[in-house]
């Protein structure tokens, strides 16, 4: 991220702040000068700091703090950093949690914290993961003020004190490339379940994300000769339904197949509508699924 610096004259003339503060409001329009460096920024010790906390994707960790004493009412940007307490000192993560905040009372995703802890532990793949149990986890908050164009105002950066959670346990949240499982007549319509994962892997009935978090999936699948019908599943948790597709991705929401011809480019969405290609000659089907734009492309190589 590039930092844009402003001269004092520009700041005094142009940067007038009138925003909601965390703790109080003012009727005047104070200006923020380049020397408004906060000297106080306190994160509060959590009421559950001494309790045993098992992180989970559907759970959050609450953290509160007081707004830095900039001397004016303004919108402040906050970022949370996580670290592990080891031998009396903290080994901090490189960078901050993905989610930023502008309030002083936040609920932090257990998934985000677990992801950072897995990275600190050096787990590169799911196969590397080892349950490390309950450990002391540290958190601190960085604050700053930006202009309306998101440029950092020099001199407003400040780091809070450190608070710790004495007994916090992560779970396997190692970032990996996503997988789309090909489920259909080509592989005998096996249930998209964890018990069938190895069968799907061995048969090559999947395509993978090009990069972690890209949302773009590409791959080739060897398809048998005959009438071909299939859809995709992003997770192996069951068939789902029209109202709750459970990771199913098709050409429409309703569980109904529609006929197409190759090559084909079109739309996709969460749903169970399958693609059908009658009289498929057999061979390598090149597949691209873009979940950013909800599109698919199929081509016979």
PDB file of C-alpha atoms in Angstrom:
ATOM      1  CA  UNK A   1       0.000   0.000   0.000  1.00  0.00           C
ATOM      2  CA  UNK A   2       1.443   3.393  -0.956  1.00  0.00           C
ATOM      3  CA  UNK A   3       1.367   6.239   1.554  1.00  0.00           C
ATOM      4  CA  UNK A   4       0.585   9.733   0.300  1.00  0.00           C
ATOM      5  CA  UNK A   5       2.099  12.564   2.311  1.00  0.00           C
ATOM      6  CA  UNK A   6       0.556  16.007   2.660  1.00  0.00           C
ATOM      7  CA  UNK A   7       2.291  19.262   3.498  1.00  0.00           C
ATOM      8  CA  UNK A   8       1.125  21.168   6.528  1.00  0.00           C
ATOM      9  CA  UNK A   9      -0.446  23.972   4.507  1.00  0.00           C
ATOM     10  CA  UNK A  10      -2.513  21.501   2.485  1.00  0.00           C
ATOM     11  CA  UNK A  11      -3.697  19.705   5.592  1.00  0.00           C
ATOM     12  CA  UNK A  12      -4.765  22.870   7.393  1.00  0.00           C
ATOM     13  CA  UNK A  13      -6.531  24.233   4.332  1.00  0.00           C
ATOM     14  CA  UNK A  14      -8.174  21.095   2.978  1.00  0.00           C
ATOM     15  CA  UNK A  15      -8.652  18.387   5.606  1.00  0.00           C
ATOM     16  CA  UNK A  16     -11.736  19.383   7.611  1.00  0.00           C
ATOM     17  CA  UNK A  17     -13.222  16.555   9.595  1.00  0.00           C
ATOM     18  CA  UNK A  18     -16.873  16.132  10.552  1.00  0.00           C
ATOM     19  CA  UNK A  19     -17.514  12.500  11.356  1.00  0.00           C
ATOM     20  CA  UNK A  20     -19.045  10.319  14.077  1.00  0.00           C
ATOM     21  CA  UNK A  21     -16.688   9.407  16.881  1.00  0.00           C
ATOM     22  CA  UNK A  22     -16.809   6.234  18.933  1.00  0.00           C
ATOM     23  CA  UNK A  23     -17.607   7.961  22.202  1.00  0.00           C
ATOM     24  CA  UNK A  24     -18.805  11.548  21.642  1.00  0.00           C
ATOM     25  CA  UNK A  25     -20.093  14.074  19.094  1.00  0.00           C
ATOM     26  CA  UNK A  26     -19.166  17.701  18.477  1.00  0.00           C
ATOM     27  CA  UNK A  27     -21.048  20.452  16.660  1.00  0.00           C
ATOM     28  CA  UNK A  28     -17.973  22.256  15.383  1.00  0.00           C
ATOM     29  CA  UNK A  29     -15.835  21.267  12.404  1.00  0.00           C
ATOM     30  CA  UNK A  30     -12.291  20.826  13.779  1.00  0.00           C
ATOM     31  CA  UNK A  31      -9.363  20.581  11.398  1.00  0.00           C
ATOM     32  CA  UNK A  32      -6.825  17.800  11.727  1.00  0.00           C
ATOM     33  CA  UNK A  33      -3.306  19.115  11.525  1.00  0.00           C
ATOM     34  CA  UNK A  34      -0.163  17.090  10.790  1.00  0.00           C
ATOM     35  CA  UNK A  35       0.867  17.083  14.449  1.00  0.00           C
ATOM     36  CA  UNK A  36      -2.314  15.481  15.798  1.00  0.00           C
ATOM     37  CA  UNK A  37      -0.491  12.352  16.888  1.00  0.00           C
ATOM     38  CA  UNK A  38      -2.478  10.329  19.380  1.00  0.00           C
ATOM     39  CA  UNK A  39      -0.677   9.316  22.551  1.00  0.00           C
ATOM     40  CA  UNK A  40      -3.364   7.131  24.143  1.00  0.00           C
ATOM     41  CA  UNK A  41      -4.962   4.060  22.622  1.00  0.00           C
ATOM     42  CA  UNK A  42      -6.185   1.334  24.944  1.00  0.00           C
ATOM     43  CA  UNK A  43      -7.598  -2.076  24.081  1.00  0.00           C
ATOM     44  CA  UNK A  44      -9.665  -3.437  26.952  1.00  0.00           C
ATOM     45  CA  UNK A  45      -8.935  -6.777  28.566  1.00  0.00           C
ATOM     46  CA  UNK A  46     -11.654  -9.194  27.504  1.00  0.00           C
ATOM     47  CA  UNK A  47     -14.066 -10.567  30.088  1.00  0.00           C
ATOM     48  CA  UNK A  48     -13.287 -14.041  28.711  1.00  0.00           C
ATOM     49  CA  UNK A  49      -9.510 -13.590  28.589  1.00  0.00           C
ATOM     50  CA  UNK A  50      -8.975 -16.427  31.079  1.00  0.00           C
ATOM     51  CA  UNK A  51     -11.580 -18.802  29.675  1.00  0.00           C
ATOM     52  CA  UNK A  52     -11.026 -21.676  27.247  1.00  0.00           C
ATOM     53  CA  UNK A  53     -11.966 -20.542  23.730  1.00  0.00           C
ATOM     54  CA  UNK A  54     -12.284 -23.034  20.866  1.00  0.00           C
ATOM     55  CA  UNK A  55     -12.298 -21.065  17.613  1.00  0.00           C
ATOM     56  CA  UNK A  56     -14.850 -22.014  14.965  1.00  0.00           C
ATOM     57  CA  UNK A  57     -16.144 -20.613  11.707  1.00  0.00           C
ATOM     58  CA  UNK A  58     -19.526 -19.763  13.204  1.00  0.00           C
ATOM     59  CA  UNK A  59     -18.117 -18.119  16.349  1.00  0.00           C
ATOM     60  CA  UNK A  60     -16.625 -14.696  16.981  1.00  0.00           C
ATOM     61  CA  UNK A  61     -14.290 -13.131  19.539  1.00  0.00           C
ATOM     62  CA  UNK A  62     -15.334  -9.734  20.912  1.00  0.00           C
ATOM     63  CA  UNK A  63     -12.761  -6.998  21.338  1.00  0.00           C
ATOM     64  CA  UNK A  64     -13.268  -3.394  22.496  1.00  0.00           C
ATOM     65  CA  UNK A  65     -11.081  -0.328  22.766  1.00  0.00           C
ATOM     66  CA  UNK A  66     -11.174   3.417  23.322  1.00  0.00           C
ATOM     67  CA  UNK A  67     -10.736   5.782  20.402  1.00  0.00           C
ATOM     68  CA  UNK A  68      -7.222   7.263  20.212  1.00  0.00           C
ATOM     69  CA  UNK A  69      -7.090  10.791  21.614  1.00  0.00           C
ATOM     70  CA  UNK A  70      -6.606  12.666  18.338  1.00  0.00           C
ATOM     71  CA  UNK A  71      -8.328  15.680  19.880  1.00  0.00           C
ATOM     72  CA  UNK A  72     -11.004  15.794  17.174  1.00  0.00           C
ATOM     73  CA  UNK A  73     -14.056  13.781  16.229  1.00  0.00           C
ATOM     74  CA  UNK A  74     -13.215  11.791  13.127  1.00  0.00           C
ATOM     75  CA  UNK A  75     -13.599   8.387  11.496  1.00  0.00           C
ATOM     76  CA  UNK A  76     -10.729   6.163  12.581  1.00  0.00           C
ATOM     77  CA  UNK A  77      -9.639   3.008  10.752  1.00  0.00           C
ATOM     78  CA  UNK A  78      -8.692  -0.015  12.853  1.00  0.00           C
ATOM     79  CA  UNK A  79      -6.790  -3.204  11.989  1.00  0.00           C
ATOM     80  CA  UNK A  80      -6.289  -6.161  14.325  1.00  0.00           C
ATOM     81  CA  UNK A  81      -2.992  -8.026  14.567  1.00  0.00           C
ATOM     82  CA  UNK A  82      -2.743 -11.505  16.071  1.00  0.00           C
ATOM     83  CA  UNK A  83       0.267 -13.196  17.635  1.00  0.00           C
ATOM     84  CA  UNK A  84       1.332 -16.191  19.705  1.00  0.00           C
ATOM     85  CA  UNK A  85       2.803 -15.786  23.174  1.00  0.00           C
ATOM     86  CA  UNK A  86       5.970 -17.860  23.364  1.00  0.00           C
ATOM     87  CA  UNK A  87       8.393 -17.858  26.301  1.00  0.00           C
ATOM     88  CA  UNK A  88       7.039 -14.565  27.597  1.00  0.00           C
ATOM     89  CA  UNK A  89       7.214 -12.677  24.304  1.00  0.00           C
ATOM     90  CA  UNK A  90       4.848 -12.335  21.348  1.00  0.00           C
ATOM     91  CA  UNK A  91       5.545 -13.612  17.854  1.00  0.00           C
ATOM     92  CA  UNK A  92       3.298 -11.420  15.726  1.00  0.00           C
ATOM     93  CA  UNK A  93       1.746 -12.337  12.410  1.00  0.00           C
ATOM     94  CA  UNK A  94       3.083 -10.548   9.361  1.00  0.00           C
ATOM     95  CA  UNK A  95       0.235  -8.135   8.680  1.00  0.00           C
ATOM     96  CA  UNK A  96      -3.297  -7.829   9.981  1.00  0.00           C
ATOM     97  CA  UNK A  97      -6.610  -9.665   9.782  1.00  0.00           C
ATOM     98  CA  UNK A  98      -8.412  -9.273   6.456  1.00  0.00           C
ATOM     99  CA  UNK A  99     -11.382  -7.452   7.998  1.00  0.00           C
ATOM    100  CA  UNK A 100     -10.889  -3.828   9.043  1.00  0.00           C
ATOM    101  CA  UNK A 101     -13.126  -1.814  11.353  1.00  0.00           C
ATOM    102  CA  UNK A 102     -14.261   1.750  12.052  1.00  0.00           C
ATOM    103  CA  UNK A 103     -15.947   1.090  15.405  1.00  0.00           C
ATOM    104  CA  UNK A 104     -14.521   0.434  18.858  1.00  0.00           C
ATOM    105  CA  UNK A 105     -16.577  -2.673  19.664  1.00  0.00           C
ATOM    106  CA  UNK A 106     -16.086  -5.503  17.161  1.00  0.00           C
ATOM    107  CA  UNK A 107     -16.768  -9.192  16.753  1.00  0.00           C
ATOM    108  CA  UNK A 108     -13.787 -10.840  15.074  1.00  0.00           C
ATOM    109  CA  UNK A 109     -14.319 -13.916  12.938  1.00  0.00           C
ATOM    110  CA  UNK A 110     -13.016 -17.100  14.538  1.00  0.00           C
ATOM    111  CA  UNK A 111     -12.162 -18.295  11.040  1.00  0.00           C
ATOM    112  CA  UNK A 112      -9.881 -15.306  10.408  1.00  0.00           C
ATOM    113  CA  UNK A 113      -8.061 -15.799  13.710  1.00  0.00           C
ATOM    114  CA  UNK A 114      -7.611 -19.534  13.085  1.00  0.00           C
ATOM    115  CA  UNK A 115      -6.268 -18.826   9.594  1.00  0.00           C
ATOM    116  CA  UNK A 116      -3.598 -16.516  11.016  1.00  0.00           C
ATOM    117  CA  UNK A 117      -2.626 -18.993  13.752  1.00  0.00           C
ATOM    118  CA  UNK A 118      -2.225 -21.767  11.167  1.00  0.00           C
ATOM    119  CA  UNK A 119       0.043 -19.491   9.156  1.00  0.00           C
ATOM    120  CA  UNK A 120       2.097 -18.639  12.260  1.00  0.00           C
ATOM    121  CA  UNK A 121       2.480 -22.379  12.877  1.00  0.00           C
ATOM    122  CA  UNK A 122       3.818 -22.838   9.348  1.00  0.00           C
ATOM    123  CA  UNK A 123       1.104 -25.176   8.069  1.00  0.00           C
ATOM    124  CA  UNK A 124       1.250 -24.961   4.275  1.00  0.00           C
ATOM    125  CA  UNK A 125      -1.318 -27.663   3.471  1.00  0.00           C
ATOM    126  CA  UNK A 126      -4.173 -29.425   5.230  1.00  0.00           C
ATOM    127  CA  UNK A 127      -1.978 -32.530   5.452  1.00  0.00           C
ATOM    128  CA  UNK A 128       0.575 -30.522   7.480  1.00  0.00           C
ATOM    129  CA  UNK A 129      -1.955 -29.475  10.090  1.00  0.00           C
ATOM    130  CA  UNK A 130      -1.466 -30.588  13.685  1.00  0.00           C
ATOM    131  CA  UNK A 131      -3.817 -29.677  16.522  1.00  0.00           C
ATOM    132  CA  UNK A 132      -1.689 -27.448  18.773  1.00  0.00           C
ATOM    133  CA  UNK A 133      -4.244 -27.317  21.584  1.00  0.00           C
ATOM    134  CA  UNK A 134      -4.991 -24.309  23.759  1.00  0.00           C
ATOM    135  CA  UNK A 135      -2.359 -21.572  23.783  1.00  0.00           C
ATOM    136  CA  UNK A 136      -2.005 -17.951  24.803  1.00  0.00           C
ATOM    137  CA  UNK A 137      -2.940 -15.707  21.887  1.00  0.00           C
ATOM    138  CA  UNK A 138      -2.140 -11.994  21.778  1.00  0.00           C
ATOM    139  CA  UNK A 139      -3.992  -9.220  19.971  1.00  0.00           C
ATOM    140  CA  UNK A 140      -3.347  -5.556  19.401  1.00  0.00           C
ATOM    141  CA  UNK A 141      -4.945  -2.909  17.204  1.00  0.00           C
ATOM    142  CA  UNK A 142      -3.430  -0.410  14.786  1.00  0.00           C
ATOM    143  CA  UNK A 143      -5.305   2.849  14.161  1.00  0.00           C
ATOM    144  CA  UNK A 144      -4.952   5.598  11.586  1.00  0.00           C
ATOM    145  CA  UNK A 145      -6.943   8.278   9.783  1.00  0.00           C
ATOM    146  CA  UNK A 146      -7.286   8.543   6.023  1.00  0.00           C
ATOM    147  CA  UNK A 147      -8.548  11.210   3.654  1.00  0.00           C
ATOM    148  CA  UNK A 148     -11.738  10.783   1.639  1.00  0.00           C
ATOM    149  CA  UNK A 149      -9.577   9.306  -1.125  1.00  0.00           C
ATOM    150  CA  UNK A 150      -8.191   6.653   1.283  1.00  0.00           C
ATOM    151  CA  UNK A 151      -4.738   8.222   1.528  1.00  0.00           C
ATOM    152  CA  UNK A 152      -3.058   7.880   4.913  1.00  0.00           C
ATOM    153  CA  UNK A 153      -2.728  11.138   6.862  1.00  0.00           C
ATOM    154  CA  UNK A 154       0.841  11.313   8.086  1.00  0.00           C
ATOM    155  CA  UNK A 155       1.292  11.256  11.832  1.00  0.00           C
ATOM    156  CA  UNK A 156      -2.039   9.595  12.678  1.00  0.00           C
ATOM    157  CA  UNK A 157      -0.768   6.017  12.955  1.00  0.00           C
ATOM    158  CA  UNK A 158      -0.727   4.525  16.440  1.00  0.00           C
ATOM    159  CA  UNK A 159      -0.498   1.011  17.874  1.00  0.00           C
ATOM    160  CA  UNK A 160      -2.478  -0.035  20.937  1.00  0.00           C
ATOM    161  CA  UNK A 161      -1.387  -1.982  23.968  1.00  0.00           C
ATOM    162  CA  UNK A 162      -1.379  -5.780  23.808  1.00  0.00           C
ATOM    163  CA  UNK A 163      -4.057  -7.980  25.358  1.00  0.00           C
ATOM    164  CA  UNK A 164      -4.032 -11.744  25.518  1.00  0.00           C
ATOM    165  CA  UNK A 165      -6.441 -14.657  25.636  1.00  0.00           C
ATOM    166  CA  UNK A 166      -4.845 -17.246  27.914  1.00  0.00           C
ATOM    167  CA  UNK A 167      -6.422 -20.377  26.419  1.00  0.00           C
ATOM    168  CA  UNK A 168      -7.371 -20.193  22.729  1.00  0.00           C
ATOM    169  CA  UNK A 169      -7.363 -23.122  20.283  1.00  0.00           C
ATOM    170  CA  UNK A 170      -7.356 -22.907  16.507  1.00  0.00           C
ATOM    171  CA  UNK A 171      -8.589 -25.445  13.982  1.00  0.00           C
ATOM    172  CA  UNK A 172      -7.501 -26.364  10.466  1.00  0.00           C
ATOM    173  CA  UNK A 173      -7.873 -23.199   8.399  1.00  0.00           C
ATOM    174  CA  UNK A 174      -5.000 -23.616   5.967  1.00  0.00           C
ATOM    175  CA  UNK A 175      -5.713 -21.681   2.762  1.00  0.00           C
ATOM    176  CA  UNK A 176      -5.923 -24.066  -0.186  1.00  0.00           C
ATOM    177  CA  UNK A 177      -7.119 -23.921  -3.754  1.00  0.00           C
ATOM    178  CA  UNK A 178     -10.830 -24.550  -4.060  1.00  0.00           C
ATOM    179  CA  UNK A 179     -12.196 -27.636  -5.815  1.00  0.00           C
ATOM    180  CA  UNK A 180     -15.291 -28.091  -7.950  1.00  0.00           C
ATOM    181  CA  UNK A 181     -16.441 -31.694  -8.079  1.00  0.00           C
ATOM    182  CA  UNK A 182     -18.004 -32.944 -11.307  1.00  0.00           C
ATOM    183  CA  UNK A 183     -21.085 -34.981 -10.409  1.00  0.00           C
ATOM    184  CA  UNK A 184     -23.238 -36.562 -13.097  1.00  0.00           C
ATOM    185  CA  UNK A 185     -23.828 -39.421 -15.476  1.00  0.00           C
ATOM    186  CA  UNK A 186     -20.130 -39.396 -16.369  1.00  0.00           C
ATOM    187  CA  UNK A 187     -19.217 -40.850 -12.980  1.00  0.00           C
ATOM    188  CA  UNK A 188     -22.465 -42.656 -12.151  1.00  0.00           C
ATOM    189  CA  UNK A 189     -24.049 -39.907 -10.020  1.00  0.00           C
ATOM    190  CA  UNK A 190     -22.239 -40.695  -6.741  1.00  0.00           C
ATOM    191  CA  UNK A 191     -23.509 -38.717  -3.768  1.00  0.00           C
ATOM    192  CA  UNK A 192     -21.353 -35.604  -3.202  1.00  0.00           C
ATOM    193  CA  UNK A 193     -20.282 -36.733   0.263  1.00  0.00           C
ATOM    194  CA  UNK A 194     -17.015 -36.924   2.163  1.00  0.00           C
ATOM    195  CA  UNK A 195     -17.149 -40.707   1.938  1.00  0.00           C
ATOM    196  CA  UNK A 196     -16.951 -40.526  -1.865  1.00  0.00           C
ATOM    197  CA  UNK A 197     -14.099 -37.996  -2.001  1.00  0.00           C
ATOM    198  CA  UNK A 198     -11.355 -40.514  -2.750  1.00  0.00           C
ATOM    199  CA  UNK A 199     -13.441 -42.115  -5.509  1.00  0.00           C
ATOM    200  CA  UNK A 200     -13.928 -38.710  -7.131  1.00  0.00           C
ATOM    201  CA  UNK A 201     -10.223 -37.912  -6.801  1.00  0.00           C
ATOM    202  CA  UNK A 202      -9.159 -41.252  -8.275  1.00  0.00           C
ATOM    203  CA  UNK A 203     -11.556 -40.827 -11.188  1.00  0.00           C
ATOM    204  CA  UNK A 204     -10.391 -37.297 -11.953  1.00  0.00           C
ATOM    205  CA  UNK A 205     -13.911 -35.924 -11.477  1.00  0.00           C
ATOM    206  CA  UNK A 206     -12.885 -32.410 -10.415  1.00  0.00           C
ATOM    207  CA  UNK A 207     -11.321 -29.131 -11.489  1.00  0.00           C
ATOM    208  CA  UNK A 208      -9.293 -26.772  -9.279  1.00  0.00           C
ATOM    209  CA  UNK A 209      -9.027 -23.070  -8.606  1.00  0.00           C
ATOM    210  CA  UNK A 210      -6.203 -21.422 -10.546  1.00  0.00           C
ATOM    211  CA  UNK A 211      -4.977 -19.550  -7.437  1.00  0.00           C
ATOM    212  CA  UNK A 212      -6.084 -19.555  -3.817  1.00  0.00           C
ATOM    213  CA  UNK A 213      -9.115 -17.292  -3.524  1.00  0.00           C
ATOM    214  CA  UNK A 214      -9.226 -16.408  -7.229  1.00  0.00           C
ATOM    215  CA  UNK A 215     -12.730 -17.809  -7.794  1.00  0.00           C
ATOM    216  CA  UNK A 216     -11.587 -18.987 -11.235  1.00  0.00           C
ATOM    217  CA  UNK A 217     -11.575 -22.761 -11.833  1.00  0.00           C
ATOM    218  CA  UNK A 218      -9.999 -24.489 -14.821  1.00  0.00           C
ATOM    219  CA  UNK A 219      -9.283 -28.074 -15.731  1.00  0.00           C
ATOM    220  CA  UNK A 220      -9.869 -30.966 -18.099  1.00  0.00           C
ATOM    221  CA  UNK A 221     -11.952 -34.063 -17.450  1.00  0.00           C
ATOM    222  CA  UNK A 222     -12.026 -37.267 -19.487  1.00  0.00           C
ATOM    223  CA  UNK A 223     -15.684 -37.860 -20.307  1.00  0.00           C
ATOM    224  CA  UNK A 224     -17.196 -41.129 -21.575  1.00  0.00           C
ATOM    225  CA  UNK A 225     -19.126 -41.504 -24.798  1.00  0.00           C
ATOM    226  CA  UNK A 226     -22.902 -41.137 -24.691  1.00  0.00           C
ATOM    227  CA  UNK A 227     -25.471 -38.695 -23.382  1.00  0.00           C
ATOM    228  CA  UNK A 228     -23.646 -36.552 -20.855  1.00  0.00           C
ATOM    229  CA  UNK A 229     -25.311 -34.792 -17.893  1.00  0.00           C
ATOM    230  CA  UNK A 230     -23.511 -33.148 -14.969  1.00  0.00           C
ATOM    231  CA  UNK A 231     -23.272 -30.227 -12.550  1.00  0.00           C
ATOM    232  CA  UNK A 232     -20.662 -29.091 -10.017  1.00  0.00           C
ATOM    233  CA  UNK A 233     -20.362 -29.210  -6.230  1.00  0.00           C
ATOM    234  CA  UNK A 234     -18.055 -26.900  -4.275  1.00  0.00           C
ATOM    235  CA  UNK A 235     -18.282 -29.071  -1.139  1.00  0.00           C
ATOM    236  CA  UNK A 236     -19.073 -32.675  -0.349  1.00  0.00           C
ATOM    237  CA  UNK A 237     -21.918 -32.338   2.136  1.00  0.00           C
ATOM    238  CA  UNK A 238     -24.820 -33.963   0.311  1.00  0.00           C
ATOM    239  CA  UNK A 239     -27.192 -33.372  -2.565  1.00  0.00           C
ATOM    240  CA  UNK A 240     -28.918 -30.271  -1.244  1.00  0.00           C
ATOM    241  CA  UNK A 241     -32.268 -29.090  -2.590  1.00  0.00           C
ATOM    242  CA  UNK A 242     -33.734 -26.381  -4.804  1.00  0.00           C
ATOM    243  CA  UNK A 243     -34.059 -24.112  -1.765  1.00  0.00           C
ATOM    244  CA  UNK A 244     -30.703 -25.089  -0.268  1.00  0.00           C
ATOM    245  CA  UNK A 245     -28.317 -26.306  -2.993  1.00  0.00           C
ATOM    246  CA  UNK A 246     -25.552 -27.217  -0.467  1.00  0.00           C
ATOM    247  CA  UNK A 247     -22.668 -26.141  -2.697  1.00  0.00           C
ATOM    248  CA  UNK A 248     -24.261 -27.320  -5.937  1.00  0.00           C
ATOM    249  CA  UNK A 249     -23.545 -25.129  -8.971  1.00  0.00           C
ATOM    250  CA  UNK A 250     -25.629 -25.497 -12.098  1.00  0.00           C
ATOM    251  CA  UNK A 251     -27.183 -23.627 -14.987  1.00  0.00           C
ATOM    252  CA  UNK A 252     -30.277 -22.745 -12.922  1.00  0.00           C
ATOM    253  CA  UNK A 253     -31.592 -23.084  -9.380  1.00  0.00           C
ATOM    254  CA  UNK A 254     -34.241 -25.759 -10.091  1.00  0.00           C
ATOM    255  CA  UNK A 255     -33.173 -29.407 -10.272  1.00  0.00           C
ATOM    256  CA  UNK A 256     -33.715 -29.830 -13.991  1.00  0.00           C
ATOM    257  CA  UNK A 257     -31.347 -30.668 -16.847  1.00  0.00           C
ATOM    258  CA  UNK A 258     -31.226 -28.583 -20.047  1.00  0.00           C
ATOM    259  CA  UNK A 259     -29.669 -29.519 -23.379  1.00  0.00           C
ATOM    260  CA  UNK A 260     -26.732 -27.617 -24.852  1.00  0.00           C
ATOM    261  CA  UNK A 261     -24.256 -28.055 -27.712  1.00  0.00           C
ATOM    262  CA  UNK A 262     -20.470 -27.807 -27.663  1.00  0.00           C
ATOM    263  CA  UNK A 263     -18.605 -25.541 -27.464  1.00  0.00           C
ATOM    264  CA  UNK A 264     -20.753 -23.792 -24.883  1.00  0.00           C
ATOM    265  CA  UNK A 265     -20.416 -20.569 -22.906  1.00  0.00           C
ATOM    266  CA  UNK A 266     -23.126 -19.449 -20.542  1.00  0.00           C
ATOM    267  CA  UNK A 267     -24.237 -18.628 -17.027  1.00  0.00           C
ATOM    268  CA  UNK A 268     -24.012 -20.612 -13.802  1.00  0.00           C
ATOM    269  CA  UNK A 269     -25.425 -20.087 -10.323  1.00  0.00           C
ATOM    270  CA  UNK A 270     -25.930 -21.821  -6.987  1.00  0.00           C
ATOM    271  CA  UNK A 271     -28.443 -24.487  -7.925  1.00  0.00           C
ATOM    272  CA  UNK A 272     -29.032 -27.984  -9.209  1.00  0.00           C
ATOM    273  CA  UNK A 273     -29.804 -27.354 -12.875  1.00  0.00           C
ATOM    274  CA  UNK A 274     -27.544 -29.733 -14.832  1.00  0.00           C
ATOM    275  CA  UNK A 275     -25.971 -29.338 -18.252  1.00  0.00           C
ATOM    276  CA  UNK A 276     -26.771 -32.062 -20.815  1.00  0.00           C
ATOM    277  CA  UNK A 277     -24.876 -32.779 -24.037  1.00  0.00           C
ATOM    278  CA  UNK A 278     -26.615 -35.462 -26.095  1.00  0.00           C
ATOM    279  CA  UNK A 279     -24.486 -37.870 -28.123  1.00  0.00           C
ATOM    280  CA  UNK A 280     -21.210 -36.781 -26.565  1.00  0.00           C
ATOM    281  CA  UNK A 281     -18.478 -38.509 -28.616  1.00  0.00           C
ATOM    282  CA  UNK A 282     -16.207 -39.133 -25.617  1.00  0.00           C
ATOM    283  CA  UNK A 283     -12.937 -37.378 -24.960  1.00  0.00           C
ATOM    284  CA  UNK A 284     -11.335 -34.529 -23.067  1.00  0.00           C
ATOM    285  CA  UNK A 285     -13.677 -31.761 -21.968  1.00  0.00           C
ATOM    286  CA  UNK A 286     -11.975 -28.471 -21.187  1.00  0.00           C
ATOM    287  CA  UNK A 287     -13.894 -26.713 -18.385  1.00  0.00           C
ATOM    288  CA  UNK A 288     -13.694 -23.144 -17.071  1.00  0.00           C
ATOM    289  CA  UNK A 289     -15.916 -21.918 -14.242  1.00  0.00           C
ATOM    290  CA  UNK A 290     -15.670 -18.268 -13.189  1.00  0.00           C
ATOM    291  CA  UNK A 291     -17.512 -17.757  -9.912  1.00  0.00           C
ATOM    292  CA  UNK A 292     -16.670 -14.040  -9.933  1.00  0.00           C
ATOM    293  CA  UNK A 293     -18.820 -13.509 -13.015  1.00  0.00           C
ATOM    294  CA  UNK A 294     -20.911 -16.711 -12.683  1.00  0.00           C
ATOM    295  CA  UNK A 295     -20.016 -18.057 -16.102  1.00  0.00           C
ATOM    296  CA  UNK A 296     -18.970 -21.423 -17.534  1.00  0.00           C
ATOM    297  CA  UNK A 297     -17.194 -22.492 -20.714  1.00  0.00           C
ATOM    298  CA  UNK A 298     -17.091 -26.068 -22.053  1.00  0.00           C
ATOM    299  CA  UNK A 299     -15.004 -27.123 -25.051  1.00  0.00           C
ATOM    300  CA  UNK A 300     -14.166 -30.555 -26.480  1.00  0.00           C
ATOM    301  CA  UNK A 301     -10.430 -30.792 -27.079  1.00  0.00           C
TER     302      UNK A 301
END
